[in-house]
Amino acid sequence: MVVAKKIVLLGTGGTIAGTSSVAGANTGYTAGQIGVDQLIAAIPQLKDVVSGELVAEQIAQIDSKDMTHSIWLRLARRCAQCMADPDVRGIVITHGTDTLEETAWFLQQVLHPAKPIVLCSAMRPATALAPDGPQNLLDSVIVAHEPTASGVLCVAAGEIHGAREVSKVHPLRLHAFSSGEIGPMGWVEDGRVRWARDRVPLAPVDTTGALARTLPESDEWPEVEIVVSHAGAGGAVVRALVAQGVDGIVVAATGNASVHDALGEALDEAVKADVVVRIASRCPLGRPLPAADARWPDAGGLNPMKARVSLLLDLIDGDRQEQVED
């Protein structure tokens, strides 16, 4: 059997492609300034870990705080095309750290890839005295080339995280990502992948990216927003969102998915206005216990940002089902 060896590298900008006018500075830079071809050219060691072709494409060039649905759609469709190519072993996406976890969960949900899709990032710009981007990119390509790797992954600071669990937990440290109580899926050590638990190649699944291919254009997507429950919370934000025609609301709730009474009243009104509500917890660790008498569905342990992605996709799927029934 011929083993697929091609690695596709898709660039979207981020700190890894950032530069600063101050030589060696770690902060105060502008993200998304260096093209993906330049990033590859700066790492001659890549030729030693890729046994086949390394193909690079620039999908976007942004600071990831400005990530858009249209870029998500472009990424998903391109990933679907690449996965359908039998010569492609894996995909690496350079991405900013700020919204990486959301992009990772979106791609996992719409692609469910049997091949690895690795999101690569950096906490320091390319012009820093000791940039972390080159090592992260090398490690990401190693993981994308690993025969036992699959699904959407995040590789940073030598750690491998899964799309569901990963979150950015620090604004400055190189070890900015965590998978909470579960911990990393594995590590890249001396050019090799070491999984934290036994891993075997997953059984082949549909890698055509059917959902990604059938998503409507991004300007047709439902509007889903996040609101936060906190001391002194009221219902003004929810009522304003309902008035402007929002389709879904995710609540970043306190503790065990509890919501301030005043905010809860507004959420009940929103449900009566056909707005879909889901509850996630603000707590970075653990998972709220499900309650039989819950007023609104919980987010299944997802953090508020990923819960928003899942609700967005559920609403898109619901719209398509209604169109079929009509």
XYZ file of C-alpha atoms in Angstrom:
326
model
C 0.000 0.000 0.000
C 1.291 3.451 -0.912
C 1.414 5.792 2.094
C 0.229 9.354 1.484
C 3.128 11.717 2.067
C 2.039 15.161 0.905
C 1.535 17.803 3.618
C -0.581 20.855 2.813
C 0.194 24.018 4.787
C -2.559 26.648 4.844
C -1.693 30.120 6.153
C -4.140 32.468 7.891
C -1.742 34.930 9.537
C -1.558 35.283 13.315
C 1.344 36.031 15.643
C 3.407 33.304 14.041
C 3.437 35.544 10.953
C 3.743 38.766 12.940
C 6.501 41.373 12.954
C 7.558 44.235 15.209
C 9.374 47.457 14.385
C 11.268 46.995 17.658
C 14.012 44.424 17.143
C 13.591 41.402 19.395
C 10.314 42.546 20.995
C 7.857 39.898 22.232
C 4.872 42.276 22.378
C 3.674 45.350 20.511
C 3.834 43.597 17.141
C 1.477 43.431 14.164
C 0.093 39.982 13.400
C -0.217 38.485 9.931
C 2.643 40.197 8.106
C 4.751 37.302 6.794
C 3.536 34.924 4.107
C 3.386 31.197 4.687
C 6.077 30.603 2.048
C 8.468 32.784 4.070
C 7.675 30.861 7.240
C 8.579 27.611 5.510
C 11.760 29.032 3.990
C 12.984 30.016 7.468
C 12.908 26.364 8.668
C 15.353 24.259 6.615
C 14.746 21.307 8.978
C 11.317 20.805 7.406
C 12.898 18.963 4.490
C 14.165 16.340 6.949
C 10.716 15.519 8.385
C 8.590 15.589 5.219
C 9.296 12.578 3.069
C 7.147 13.933 0.257
C 5.885 17.277 -0.990
C 5.103 20.288 1.218
C 2.486 22.473 -0.471
C 1.751 25.959 0.873
C -1.278 28.198 0.283
C -2.236 31.558 1.779
C -5.920 31.399 2.759
C -6.003 34.633 4.761
C -3.624 37.091 6.439
C -5.255 38.345 9.647
C -4.924 38.752 13.386
C -7.085 35.879 14.645
C -9.097 38.188 16.911
C -10.650 39.249 13.600
C -11.496 35.720 12.427
C -14.679 35.648 10.332
C -17.251 33.086 9.293
C -16.255 33.578 5.662
C -12.659 32.559 6.418
C -13.928 29.553 8.382
C -15.970 28.507 5.366
C -13.018 28.984 3.019
C -10.789 26.919 5.309
C -13.331 24.134 5.681
C -13.918 23.823 1.951
C -10.189 23.800 1.180
C -9.533 21.221 3.893
C -12.301 19.035 2.468
C -10.674 19.194 -0.967
C -7.257 18.321 0.464
C -8.572 15.408 2.512
C -10.209 13.937 -0.558
C -6.785 13.832 -2.243
C -5.328 10.346 -1.612
C -1.799 11.767 -1.845
C -2.356 14.101 1.133
C -1.309 12.722 4.494
C -2.190 15.758 6.612
C -2.885 19.477 6.772
C -1.220 22.193 8.870
C -2.951 25.543 9.394
C -0.991 28.502 10.762
C -3.355 30.475 12.971
C -3.400 33.144 15.661
C -3.860 31.967 19.243
C -6.809 34.184 20.209
C -9.562 32.255 18.398
C -7.675 29.062 17.583
C -9.850 26.898 19.837
C -12.997 28.086 18.056
C -11.589 27.395 14.602
C -10.398 23.990 15.767
C -13.848 23.008 17.043
C -15.590 24.367 13.944
C -13.339 22.340 11.630
C -13.717 19.215 13.745
C -17.500 19.516 13.632
C -17.833 20.113 9.898
C -15.078 17.760 8.727
C -14.677 14.910 11.275
C -11.368 14.165 9.555
C -9.680 10.772 9.600
C -6.518 12.555 8.491
C -4.816 15.033 10.834
C -5.544 18.740 10.574
C -3.045 20.507 12.823
C -3.477 24.113 13.949
C -0.103 25.762 14.496
C 0.419 29.054 16.316
C 2.918 31.166 18.236
C 2.946 33.485 21.219
C 5.873 35.549 19.951
C 6.217 37.231 16.548
C 8.686 36.049 13.934
C 10.945 39.016 14.736
C 11.239 38.218 18.476
C 14.642 37.526 20.007
C 13.593 33.892 20.513
C 10.461 33.231 18.427
C 8.481 30.076 19.216
C 6.831 29.869 15.804
C 9.556 27.941 13.934
C 9.645 25.096 16.467
C 5.848 24.975 16.653
C 5.622 24.781 12.864
C 8.227 22.025 12.684
C 6.408 20.076 15.413
C 3.061 20.583 13.676
C 4.371 19.146 10.419
C 5.776 16.186 12.352
C 2.331 15.530 13.856
C 0.598 15.960 10.476
C 2.984 13.340 9.075
C 2.425 10.908 11.970
C 0.548 7.765 10.777
C -1.466 7.437 14.008
C -2.620 11.070 14.076
C -6.163 12.006 13.088
C -8.774 14.653 13.730
C -8.277 18.358 14.364
C -5.351 18.997 16.705
C -3.473 21.939 18.187
C 0.312 21.746 18.510
C 2.153 24.341 20.589
C 5.076 24.371 23.032
C 5.715 20.693 22.340
C 2.191 19.656 23.367
C -0.612 18.111 21.290
C -4.195 19.014 22.205
C -7.554 17.886 20.843
C -10.105 20.266 19.336
C -12.801 19.644 21.952
C -10.659 20.201 25.050
C -8.105 22.840 24.040
C -8.407 26.396 25.343
C -6.110 29.383 25.484
C -5.481 29.964 29.190
C -2.719 32.590 29.316
C -2.251 35.853 27.366
C 1.568 35.829 27.273
C 3.256 32.551 28.226
C 4.613 30.190 25.580
C 2.557 27.410 27.198
C -0.651 29.296 26.514
C -2.873 26.295 25.759
C -4.370 23.717 28.072
C -6.778 20.803 27.870
C -7.795 21.250 31.483
C -8.248 18.162 33.631
C -7.737 15.796 30.701
C -4.290 17.109 29.825
C -2.480 16.974 26.479
C -3.111 14.125 24.057
C 0.619 13.818 23.572
C 3.931 15.529 23.020
C 6.492 16.058 20.278
C 9.873 14.993 21.608
C 13.110 14.876 19.619
C 11.193 14.880 16.353
C 8.796 12.099 17.361
C 5.227 11.911 18.617
C 4.594 10.356 22.032
C 0.917 9.908 22.822
C -0.254 10.309 26.402
C -2.347 7.171 26.085
C -2.490 4.270 23.675
C -3.392 5.447 20.210
C -4.136 3.387 17.138
C -5.120 4.587 13.660
C -8.841 5.338 13.592
C -11.096 3.332 11.327
C -11.618 5.202 8.058
C -14.554 7.622 8.119
C -16.077 9.907 5.516
C -13.252 12.317 4.745
C -14.983 14.017 1.855
C -16.046 16.814 4.199
C -19.662 16.547 3.068
C -20.952 18.991 5.672
C -18.245 21.532 4.857
C -19.108 21.299 1.179
C -22.823 21.850 1.757
C -22.625 24.756 4.210
C -24.402 27.857 2.899
C -22.459 31.032 2.223
C -21.434 32.732 5.450
C -23.763 35.715 4.999
C -26.653 33.253 5.272
C -25.534 31.801 8.610
C -27.706 32.360 11.692
C -26.677 34.961 14.259
C -25.549 33.456 17.564
C -24.206 35.582 20.413
C -22.720 34.957 23.871
C -23.904 36.690 27.040
C -22.373 36.395 30.505
C -24.126 35.795 33.811
C -22.464 37.729 36.631
C -23.198 39.552 39.863
C -25.731 42.252 39.098
C -26.552 40.829 35.660
C -29.709 42.076 33.994
C -31.702 41.247 30.899
C -30.998 44.328 28.783
C -28.412 42.683 26.547
C -30.632 39.663 25.861
C -33.645 41.844 25.086
C -31.558 43.979 22.726
C -30.313 40.869 20.922
C -33.845 39.535 20.551
C -34.985 42.912 19.213
C -32.313 42.855 16.514
C -33.328 39.336 15.442
C -30.683 37.075 16.951
C -31.267 33.351 16.306
C -29.395 31.838 19.243
C -27.849 32.796 22.563
C -25.199 30.965 24.548
C -24.941 31.917 28.207
C -21.596 31.812 29.974
C -23.165 30.817 33.281
C -21.722 30.799 36.776
C -20.685 27.636 38.638
C -22.841 24.613 37.894
C -24.549 26.400 34.972
C -26.468 28.806 37.215
C -27.933 32.043 35.809
C -28.856 35.304 37.563
C -32.640 35.563 38.039
C -32.912 38.841 36.128
C -30.991 37.409 33.198
C -33.037 34.209 33.374
C -36.292 36.130 32.979
C -34.983 37.710 29.784
C -33.834 34.320 28.510
C -37.312 32.871 29.054
C -38.704 35.755 27.021
C -36.157 35.020 24.304
C -37.227 31.378 24.107
C -40.850 32.480 23.688
C -39.623 34.620 20.774
C -38.164 31.463 19.147
C -34.550 32.211 20.095
C -32.586 29.052 20.923
C -30.766 29.237 24.258
C -27.928 27.046 25.522
C -26.065 27.176 28.809
C -22.318 26.754 29.245
C -20.233 27.350 32.350
C -17.688 30.092 32.933
C -15.606 27.601 34.942
C -12.481 26.500 33.030
C -12.376 23.075 34.709
C -14.963 20.379 35.243
C -18.364 19.961 33.655
C -21.753 21.049 35.019
C -23.997 18.239 36.256
C -27.112 17.895 34.090
C -30.374 18.758 35.806
C -33.650 17.044 34.921
C -35.587 20.270 35.479
C -33.177 22.562 33.600
C -34.913 25.540 31.982
C -32.554 25.539 28.997
C -30.379 22.843 27.365
C -26.765 22.683 28.479
C -23.780 22.779 26.120
C -22.510 19.293 26.860
C -19.417 20.485 28.701
C -18.204 22.806 25.943
C -16.883 26.215 26.907
C -19.067 29.184 25.840
C -17.074 29.901 22.665
C -17.248 26.325 21.399
C -20.870 26.034 22.505
C -21.575 28.979 20.224
C -19.953 27.120 17.302
C -22.048 24.013 17.948
C -25.276 25.988 18.268
C -24.472 27.876 15.073
C -24.032 24.600 13.177
C -27.161 23.080 14.726
C -29.189 26.077 13.595
C -27.746 25.820 10.083
C -28.672 22.136 10.017
C -32.146 22.943 11.324
C -32.661 25.498 8.584
C -31.661 22.929 5.976
C -34.043 20.360 7.438
C -36.881 22.885 7.266
C -36.049 23.593 3.623
C -36.167 19.847 2.846
C -39.541 19.460 4.619
C -40.952 22.474 2.792
